[in-house]
GROMACS .gro file of C-alpha atoms in nm:
model
  391
    1MET     CA    1  -0.493   0.059  -1.871
    2LYS     CA    2  -0.364   0.236  -1.554
    3SER     CA    3  -0.063   0.000  -1.518
    4ARG     CA    4   0.027   0.048  -1.893
    5LEU     CA    5   0.018   0.436  -1.850
    6VAL     CA    6   0.249   0.408  -1.546
    7LEU     CA    7   0.484   0.173  -1.722
    8LEU     CA    8   0.509   0.408  -2.018
    9ALA     CA    9   0.559   0.707  -1.801
   10CYS     CA   10   0.828   0.561  -1.583
   11CYS     CA   11   1.046   0.360  -1.803
   12LEU     CA   12   1.097   0.554  -2.130
   13THR     CA   13   1.435   0.702  -2.038
   14LEU     CA   14   1.599   0.542  -2.355
   15LEU     CA   15   1.341   0.691  -2.592
   16SER     CA   16   1.371   1.037  -2.431
   17SER     CA   17   1.743   1.027  -2.498
   18CYS     CA   18   1.648   0.958  -2.846
   19GLY     CA   19   1.416   1.245  -2.855
   20GLN     CA   20   1.697   1.478  -2.776
   21GLY     CA   21   1.888   1.342  -3.056
   22ASP     CA   22   1.606   1.449  -3.287
   23LYS     CA   23   1.684   1.798  -3.225
   24GLY     CA   24   2.010   1.761  -3.392
   25THR     CA   25   1.843   1.628  -3.706
   26GLY     CA   26   1.569   1.887  -3.704
   27LYS     CA   27   1.303   1.614  -3.661
   28THR     CA   28   0.996   1.711  -3.435
   29PRO     CA   29   1.027   1.489  -3.126
   30GLU     CA   30   0.761   1.222  -3.047
   31PHE     CA   31   0.579   1.225  -2.735
   32ALA     CA   32   0.293   0.989  -2.598
   33VAL     CA   33  -0.031   1.176  -2.539
   34ILE     CA   34  -0.370   1.066  -2.394
   35GLU     CA   35  -0.719   1.186  -2.422
   36ALA     CA   36  -0.856   1.322  -2.095
   37LYS     CA   37  -1.175   1.098  -2.033
   38THR     CA   38  -1.407   1.121  -1.738
   39THR     CA   39  -1.446   0.816  -1.497
   40THR     CA   40  -1.560   0.723  -1.147
   41ALA     CA   41  -1.300   0.749  -0.885
   42ASN     CA   42  -1.355   0.528  -0.570
   43LEU     CA   43  -1.127   0.731  -0.339
   44THR     CA   44  -1.131   0.672   0.047
   45ASN     CA   45  -1.032   0.866   0.359
   46SER     CA   46  -0.858   0.670   0.632
   47TYR     CA   47  -0.806   0.749   0.998
   48PRO     CA   48  -0.602   0.554   1.260
   49ALA     CA   49  -0.807   0.368   1.496
   50THR     CA   50  -0.776   0.176   1.828
   51ILE     CA   51  -0.987  -0.133   1.837
   52LYS     CA   52  -1.166  -0.244   2.170
   53GLY     CA   53  -1.406  -0.489   2.270
   54LYS     CA   54  -1.764  -0.386   2.302
   55GLN     CA   55  -1.723  -0.438   2.681
   56ASP     CA   56  -1.385  -0.497   2.850
   57VAL     CA   57  -1.439  -0.585   3.203
   58GLU     CA   58  -1.153  -0.592   3.461
   59ILE     CA   59  -1.195  -0.892   3.696
   60ARG     CA   60  -1.094  -0.791   4.061
   61PRO     CA   61  -1.125  -1.002   4.371
   62MET     CA   62  -1.390  -0.892   4.628
   63VAL     CA   63  -1.215  -1.062   4.919
   64SER     CA   64  -0.857  -1.130   5.024
   65GLY     CA   65  -0.697  -1.470   5.013
   66PHE     CA   66  -0.464  -1.706   4.829
   67ILE     CA   67  -0.576  -1.841   4.478
   68THR     CA   68  -0.623  -2.205   4.518
   69LYS     CA   69  -0.733  -2.286   4.153
   70LEU     CA   70  -0.748  -2.129   3.800
   71HIS     CA   71  -1.041  -2.257   3.606
   72VAL     CA   72  -0.959  -2.098   3.280
   73ASP     CA   73  -0.657  -2.017   3.062
   74GLU     CA   74  -0.545  -1.699   2.874
   75GLY     CA   75  -0.756  -1.661   2.557
   76ALA     CA   76  -1.021  -1.895   2.674
   77THR     CA   77  -1.389  -1.810   2.554
   78VAL     CA   78  -1.619  -1.799   2.884
   79ARG     CA   79  -1.974  -1.756   2.938
   80LYS     CA   80  -2.150  -1.504   3.195
   81GLY     CA   81  -2.143  -1.673   3.542
   82GLN     CA   82  -1.857  -1.913   3.461
   83VAL     CA   83  -1.610  -1.957   3.750
   84LEU     CA   84  -1.262  -1.818   3.665
   85PHE     CA   85  -1.066  -1.833   3.981
   86SER     CA   86  -1.106  -1.990   4.330
   87ILE     CA   87  -0.979  -1.824   4.643
   88ASP     CA   88  -0.908  -2.012   4.971
   89PRO     CA   89  -1.256  -2.014   5.134
   90VAL     CA   90  -1.165  -2.163   5.481
   91GLN     CA   91  -1.188  -1.841   5.673
   92TYR     CA   92  -1.506  -1.725   5.492
   93GLN     CA   93  -1.678  -2.059   5.559
   94ALA     CA   94  -1.579  -2.033   5.917
   95ALA     CA   95  -1.741  -1.693   5.934
   96VAL     CA   96  -2.062  -1.824   5.780
   97ASN     CA   97  -2.078  -2.087   6.046
   98SER     CA   98  -2.014  -1.827   6.327
   99ALA     CA   99  -2.287  -1.606   6.173
  100LYS     CA  100  -2.522  -1.884   6.164
  101ALA     CA  101  -2.472  -1.957   6.531
  102ALA     CA  102  -2.520  -1.598   6.620
  103VAL     CA  103  -2.841  -1.603   6.436
  104GLU     CA  104  -2.974  -1.899   6.635
  105THR     CA  105  -2.867  -1.737   6.960
  106ALA     CA  106  -3.057  -1.430   6.867
  107LYS     CA  107  -3.358  -1.623   6.762
  108ALA     CA  108  -3.370  -1.806   7.111
  109ALA     CA  109  -3.328  -1.469   7.290
  110VAL     CA  110  -3.613  -1.331   7.096
  111ASN     CA  111  -3.843  -1.619   7.186
  112THR     CA  112  -3.735  -1.615   7.557
  113GLN     CA  113  -3.819  -1.220   7.559
  114GLU     CA  114  -4.154  -1.289   7.399
  115LEU     CA  115  -4.255  -1.532   7.673
  116THR     CA  116  -4.162  -1.274   7.927
  117VAL     CA  117  -4.365  -1.009   7.750
  118ASN     CA  118  -4.673  -1.219   7.740
  119ASN     CA  119  -4.625  -1.324   8.105
  120LYS     CA  120  -4.596  -0.952   8.219
  121ARG     CA  121  -4.885  -0.841   8.010
  122GLU     CA  122  -5.117  -1.095   8.190
  123LEU     CA  123  -4.966  -0.959   8.534
  124ASN     CA  124  -5.016  -0.605   8.425
  125LYS     CA  125  -5.388  -0.674   8.355
  126LYS     CA  126  -5.423  -0.808   8.717
  127ASN     CA  127  -5.229  -0.495   8.842
  128ILE     CA  128  -4.969  -0.729   8.994
  129ILE     CA  129  -4.689  -0.531   8.807
  130SER     CA  130  -4.674  -0.165   8.689
  131ASP     CA  131  -4.684  -0.033   8.338
  132TYR     CA  132  -4.319   0.044   8.392
  133ASP     CA  133  -4.230  -0.306   8.427
  134LEU     CA  134  -4.423  -0.410   8.121
  135GLN     CA  135  -4.268  -0.130   7.910
  136MET     CA  136  -3.928  -0.240   8.021
  137ALA     CA  137  -4.001  -0.589   7.903
  138GLU     CA  138  -4.134  -0.479   7.586
  139ASN     CA  139  -3.821  -0.268   7.505
  140GLN     CA  140  -3.608  -0.569   7.594
  141LEU     CA  141  -3.794  -0.764   7.324
  142ALA     CA  142  -3.746  -0.501   7.074
  143GLN     CA  143  -3.375  -0.504   7.154
  144THR     CA  144  -3.345  -0.876   7.109
  145LYS     CA  145  -3.535  -0.847   6.773
  146ALA     CA  146  -3.291  -0.590   6.654
  147GLN     CA  147  -2.984  -0.817   6.762
  148LEU     CA  148  -3.170  -1.095   6.553
  149ALA     CA  149  -3.184  -0.862   6.253
  150GLN     CA  150  -2.808  -0.758   6.295
  151ALA     CA  151  -2.712  -1.134   6.333
  152ASN     CA  152  -2.907  -1.208   5.999
  153ALA     CA  153  -2.730  -0.913   5.815
  154GLN     CA  154  -2.386  -1.048   5.927
  155LEU     CA  155  -2.480  -1.390   5.798
  156VAL     CA  156  -2.579  -1.252   5.468
  157ASN     CA  157  -2.248  -1.068   5.445
  158ALA     CA  158  -2.053  -1.372   5.553
  159LYS     CA  159  -2.239  -1.575   5.273
  160ASN     CA  160  -2.170  -1.303   5.020
  161ASN     CA  161  -1.789  -1.320   5.122
  162LEU     CA  162  -1.786  -1.693   5.089
  163SER     CA  163  -1.946  -1.660   4.738
  164TYR     CA  164  -1.681  -1.421   4.655
  165THR     CA  165  -1.414  -1.679   4.684
  166SER     CA  166  -1.545  -1.814   4.343
  167VAL     CA  167  -1.465  -1.526   4.101
  168THR     CA  168  -1.703  -1.548   3.795
  169SER     CA  169  -1.725  -1.388   3.466
  170PRO     CA  170  -1.971  -1.093   3.450
  171SER     CA  171  -2.024  -1.148   3.085
  172ASP     CA  172  -1.963  -1.349   2.796
  173GLY     CA  173  -1.615  -1.282   2.635
  174VAL     CA  174  -1.249  -1.390   2.596
  175VAL     CA  175  -1.014  -1.411   2.890
  176GLY     CA  176  -0.705  -1.182   2.869
  177SER     CA  177  -0.372  -1.228   3.034
  178ILE     CA  178  -0.362  -1.375   3.393
  179PRO     CA  179  -0.074  -1.214   3.603
  180TYR     CA  180  -0.164  -1.427   3.907
  181ARG     CA  181  -0.123  -1.790   3.952
  182VAL     CA  182  -0.213  -2.058   4.211
  183GLY     CA  183  -0.069  -1.953   4.548
  184SER     CA  184  -0.077  -1.582   4.485
  185LEU     CA  185  -0.209  -1.350   4.762
  186VAL     CA  186  -0.472  -1.130   4.604
  187SER     CA  187  -0.704  -0.873   4.767
  188PRO     CA  188  -0.958  -0.586   4.642
  189SER     CA  189  -0.667  -0.337   4.652
  190VAL     CA  190  -0.422  -0.522   4.409
  191ALA     CA  191  -0.286  -0.302   4.139
  192SER     CA  192  -0.344  -0.525   3.854
  193PRO     CA  193  -0.671  -0.714   3.788
  194LEU     CA  194  -0.692  -1.082   3.786
  195THR     CA  195  -0.761  -1.077   3.432
  196THR     CA  196  -0.987  -0.898   3.179
  197VAL     CA  197  -1.286  -1.054   2.999
  198ALA     CA  198  -1.349  -0.884   2.676
  199ASP     CA  199  -1.680  -0.915   2.496
  200ILE     CA  200  -1.556  -0.939   2.135
  201SER     CA  201  -1.896  -1.038   1.959
  202GLU     CA  202  -1.878  -0.684   1.828
  203MET     CA  203  -1.581  -0.449   1.844
  204TYR     CA  204  -1.551  -0.074   1.866
  205ALA     CA  205  -1.297   0.124   1.659
  206TYR     CA  206  -1.214   0.457   1.832
  207PHE     CA  207  -1.068   0.730   1.586
  208SER     CA  208  -1.051   1.098   1.550
  209MET     CA  209  -1.124   1.331   1.274
  210THR     CA  210  -1.038   1.700   1.242
  211GLU     CA  211  -1.299   1.971   1.254
  212ARG     CA  212  -1.251   2.028   0.868
  213GLN     CA  213  -1.296   1.664   0.800
  214LEU     CA  214  -1.587   1.647   0.992
  215LEU     CA  215  -1.765   1.921   0.831
  216SER     CA  216  -1.698   1.749   0.498
  217GLN     CA  217  -1.897   1.460   0.635
  218ILE     CA  218  -2.176   1.643   0.798
  219ARG     CA  219  -2.212   1.958   0.561
  220GLU     CA  220  -2.579   1.902   0.516
  221GLY     CA  221  -2.635   1.942   0.909
  222GLY     CA  222  -2.909   1.804   1.116
  223SER     CA  223  -2.927   1.631   1.446
  224ILE     CA  224  -2.656   1.394   1.554
  225LYS     CA  225  -2.881   1.106   1.492
  226GLU     CA  226  -2.957   1.230   1.130
  227ILE     CA  227  -2.596   1.294   1.067
  228LEU     CA  228  -2.498   0.933   1.169
  229GLU     CA  229  -2.778   0.793   0.958
  230LYS     CA  230  -2.644   0.976   0.651
  231MET     CA  231  -2.287   0.863   0.708
  232PRO     CA  232  -2.190   0.570   0.459
  233ASP     CA  233  -2.082   0.232   0.593
  234VAL     CA  234  -1.691   0.227   0.682
  235GLN     CA  235  -1.434  -0.036   0.630
  236LEU     CA  236  -1.163  -0.144   0.868
  237GLN     CA  237  -0.806  -0.174   0.740
  238LEU     CA  238  -0.624  -0.420   0.952
  239ILE     CA  239  -0.259  -0.384   1.069
  240ASP     CA  240  -0.130  -0.601   0.786
  241GLY     CA  241  -0.294  -0.375   0.526
  242THR     CA  242  -0.581  -0.623   0.438
  243MET     CA  243  -0.946  -0.506   0.462
  244TYR     CA  244  -1.159  -0.666   0.716
  245ALA     CA  245  -1.440  -0.854   0.564
  246ASP     CA  246  -1.755  -0.690   0.724
  247SER     CA  247  -1.831  -0.331   0.711
  248GLY     CA  248  -1.917  -0.115   1.018
  249ARG     CA  249  -2.121   0.199   1.103
  250VAL     CA  250  -2.019   0.505   1.284
  251GLU     CA  251  -2.223   0.506   1.612
  252THR     CA  252  -2.118   0.830   1.800
  253ILE     CA  253  -1.951   1.155   1.743
  254SER     CA  254  -1.820   1.340   2.040
  255GLY     CA  255  -1.997   1.659   2.100
  256VAL     CA  256  -1.692   1.865   2.195
  257ILE     CA  257  -1.393   1.932   1.975
  258ASP     CA  258  -1.053   1.888   2.141
  259GLN     CA  259  -0.905   2.244   2.160
  260ALA     CA  260  -0.554   2.099   2.182
  261THR     CA  261  -0.573   1.882   1.873
  262GLY     CA  262  -0.845   2.037   1.684
  263SER     CA  263  -1.018   1.701   1.649
  264VAL     CA  264  -1.344   1.520   1.753
  265THR     CA  265  -1.350   1.167   1.860
  266MET     CA  266  -1.582   0.903   1.685
  267ARG     CA  267  -1.670   0.543   1.737
  268ALA     CA  268  -1.761   0.286   1.478
  269LEU     CA  269  -1.902  -0.057   1.541
  270PHE     CA  270  -1.796  -0.363   1.357
  271PRO     CA  271  -1.937  -0.724   1.387
  272ASN     CA  272  -1.677  -0.992   1.486
  273LYS     CA  273  -1.865  -1.319   1.411
  274HIS     CA  274  -1.542  -1.509   1.341
  275ASN     CA  275  -1.328  -1.344   1.620
  276VAL     CA  276  -1.080  -1.205   1.388
  277LEU     CA  277  -1.063  -0.872   1.563
  278ARG     CA  278  -0.901  -0.854   1.913
  279SER     CA  279  -0.948  -0.587   2.178
  280GLY     CA  280  -0.625  -0.371   2.199
  281SER     CA  281  -0.528  -0.406   1.833
  282THR     CA  282  -0.503  -0.109   1.583
  283GLY     CA  283  -0.602  -0.037   1.233
  284ASN     CA  284  -0.764   0.228   1.007
  285VAL     CA  285  -1.117   0.326   0.973
  286VAL     CA  286  -1.182   0.391   0.595
  287PHE     CA  287  -1.454   0.618   0.469
  288PRO     CA  288  -1.563   0.572   0.094
  289ASN     CA  289  -1.523   0.892  -0.117
  290PRO     CA  290  -1.667   0.821  -0.460
  291MET     CA  291  -1.643   1.086  -0.731
  292GLU     CA  292  -1.862   1.070  -1.055
  293ASN     CA  293  -1.722   1.200  -1.388
  294VAL     CA  294  -1.394   1.307  -1.274
  295ILE     CA  295  -1.093   1.326  -1.520
  296MET     CA  296  -0.812   1.088  -1.407
  297ILE     CA  297  -0.457   1.151  -1.531
  298PRO     CA  298  -0.111   0.997  -1.437
  299GLN     CA  299   0.094   1.195  -1.177
  300SER     CA  300   0.381   1.164  -1.432
  301ALA     CA  301   0.198   1.391  -1.671
  302THR     CA  302   0.219   1.680  -1.422
  303THR     CA  303   0.475   1.945  -1.322
  304GLU     CA  304   0.472   2.145  -1.011
  305ILE     CA  305   0.546   2.514  -0.944
  306GLN     CA  306   0.511   2.672  -0.635
  307ASP     CA  307   0.245   2.430  -0.521
  308LYS     CA  308   0.058   2.457  -0.835
  309LYS     CA  309   0.016   2.175  -1.086
  310PHE     CA  310   0.052   2.205  -1.467
  311VAL     CA  311   0.002   1.972  -1.761
  312PHE     CA  312   0.090   2.017  -2.127
  313VAL     CA  313  -0.219   2.036  -2.343
  314LEU     CA  314  -0.186   1.947  -2.702
  315GLN     CA  315  -0.314   2.227  -2.938
  316PRO     CA  316  -0.471   2.163  -3.288
  317ASP     CA  317  -0.141   2.276  -3.451
  318ASN     CA  318   0.052   2.009  -3.234
  319THR     CA  319   0.201   2.289  -3.017
  320LEU     CA  320   0.175   2.259  -2.625
  321LYS     CA  321   0.007   2.491  -2.393
  322ASN     CA  322   0.133   2.471  -2.018
  323THR     CA  323  -0.208   2.480  -1.841
  324GLU     CA  324  -0.261   2.489  -1.475
  325ILE     CA  325  -0.517   2.238  -1.320
  326LYS     CA  326  -0.657   2.180  -0.984
  327VAL     CA  327  -0.671   1.826  -0.841
  328PHE     CA  328  -0.859   1.658  -0.566
  329LYS     CA  329  -0.670   1.645  -0.254
  330LEU     CA  330  -0.707   1.246  -0.210
  331ASN     CA  331  -0.499   1.046  -0.464
  332ASP     CA  332  -0.373   0.686  -0.477
  333GLY     CA  333  -0.002   0.784  -0.542
  334LYS     CA  334  -0.015   0.710  -0.905
  335TYR     CA  335  -0.295   0.929  -1.039
  336TYR     CA  336  -0.445   1.268  -0.989
  337TYR     CA  337  -0.820   1.347  -1.013
  338VAL     CA  338  -0.868   1.697  -1.191
  339THR     CA  339  -1.137   1.912  -1.065
  340ASP     CA  340  -1.064   2.222  -1.277
  341GLY     CA  341  -0.839   2.338  -1.573
  342LEU     CA  342  -0.883   2.033  -1.799
  343LYS     CA  343  -1.184   1.927  -2.012
  344ALA     CA  344  -1.286   1.588  -2.129
  345GLY     CA  345  -1.151   1.521  -2.489
  346GLU     CA  346  -0.839   1.737  -2.448
  347LYS     CA  347  -0.503   1.566  -2.502
  348ILE     CA  348  -0.210   1.586  -2.273
  349VAL     CA  349   0.143   1.468  -2.282
  350ILE     CA  350   0.206   1.201  -2.029
  351GLU     CA  351   0.595   1.145  -2.040
  352GLY     CA  352   0.899   1.371  -2.054
  353VAL     CA  353   0.705   1.672  -1.927
  354GLN     CA  354   0.995   1.803  -1.719
  355ASN     CA  355   1.188   1.880  -2.059
  356LEU     CA  356   0.893   2.034  -2.247
  357LYS     CA  357   0.822   2.414  -2.282
  358ASP     CA  358   0.517   2.615  -2.346
  359GLY     CA  359   0.457   2.650  -2.723
  360GLN     CA  360   0.685   2.372  -2.820
  361SER     CA  361   0.602   2.165  -3.117
  362ILE     CA  362   0.587   1.787  -3.096
  363THR     CA  363   0.461   1.471  -3.296
  364PRO     CA  364   0.190   1.320  -3.095
  365ILE     CA  365   0.161   0.944  -3.074
  366THR     CA  366  -0.042   0.698  -2.879
  367PRO     CA  367   0.091   0.522  -2.569
  368ALA     CA  368   0.052   0.198  -2.775
  369GLU     CA  369   0.291   0.336  -3.045
  370LYS     CA  370   0.543   0.466  -2.777
  371GLU     CA  371   0.544   0.130  -2.619
  372ALA     CA  372   0.606  -0.048  -2.952
  373GLU     CA  373   0.899   0.190  -3.005
  374TYR     CA  374   1.038   0.115  -2.660
  375GLN     CA  375   1.018  -0.266  -2.721
  376LYS     CA  376   1.185  -0.226  -3.058
  377ALA     CA  377   1.461   0.008  -2.899
  378LEU     CA  378   1.517  -0.278  -2.628
  379LYS     CA  379   1.525  -0.547  -2.910
  380ASP     CA  380   1.772  -0.340  -3.115
  381GLN     CA  381   1.988  -0.273  -2.812
  382LYS     CA  382   1.991  -0.651  -2.716
  383GLU     CA  383   2.084  -0.750  -3.082
  384GLY     CA  384   2.358  -0.488  -3.075
  385ASN     CA  385   2.499  -0.626  -2.753
  386ILE     CA  386   2.492  -0.978  -2.893
  387GLN     CA  387   2.677  -0.867  -3.223
  388THR     CA  388   2.921  -0.694  -3.018
  389ALA     CA  389   2.991  -1.000  -2.814
  390PHE     CA  390   3.065  -1.211  -3.120
  391GLN     CA  391   3.303  -0.960  -3.269
   0.00000   0.00000   0.00000
């Protein structure tokens, strides 16, 4: 029904010209009218969004060195703990060996000093040496134990540095771009990360909503948790215009309105079981906005004067009354949804309204009759052209 109304409203130029000719013959011009009926409008609000993985982790080296091996490629799916890069471990293995030797040396020093302390304790009991000599020996033992603890700490640090030469993934996800290759010298201070691992099992869509739009969503009030629970499921329109298969939920609303833009940041969570969504892509978060028992009319049936919209309502005596209407702010580009000024059952003209006047008399016909006249006019024109070609 919608497509037929648009067709009639957009392509009746030929018949409109015939209607002008009716004035010369005194015949009341014919115009297609429809009866206003209530319907359900499934309107939507959409907001530009940036899509990011639930967790985007930059992978940076903990130690300096040359990359000796790449274990994954860009776009690979990895698991937590999986090795991504290998950094030359030679110097770090040497540091571990040196630290181990230092630990053994410290252990030997502790053992030797313990023997010395035990011996001096016996001598002190027999008053052969003074308490001062015993205390000095015990202090020396404490010092050697501290040196052993320091050597052990250095060994732990050396082992950690050696382990850092195998750069692993901190989470499950998908590997991003890899700017460094085998032979590249990297360090903890490099400007760019080795790569990024994005957890895309679920995706976040970040978008902004104006204060007025937010109020329309949370008019009933309540706590943030209650507001989020009342919000409907949202859809995601992808960059190619298609709708993502799974719906999502709004999870967070920023508690502060940006004074510069007058908007608030929101975040919706979408499942990504088939890895269709990718971190860094864009789209539109779509909120449903259904309207029950609303009157829908073609936009071509309206005229606009000083930002006010009007329709020609057919009166019982077949005269027209130019009537102001109010329409819902959202529309699909073809139809308006009337909120005031028009009642169900009233009839309006749907074509040629730019040439009509308040109080003008017309002969109302149905859209089907108008279409039949249009098809007949096309047929007559085609037959006339054929006859002219044979003459």
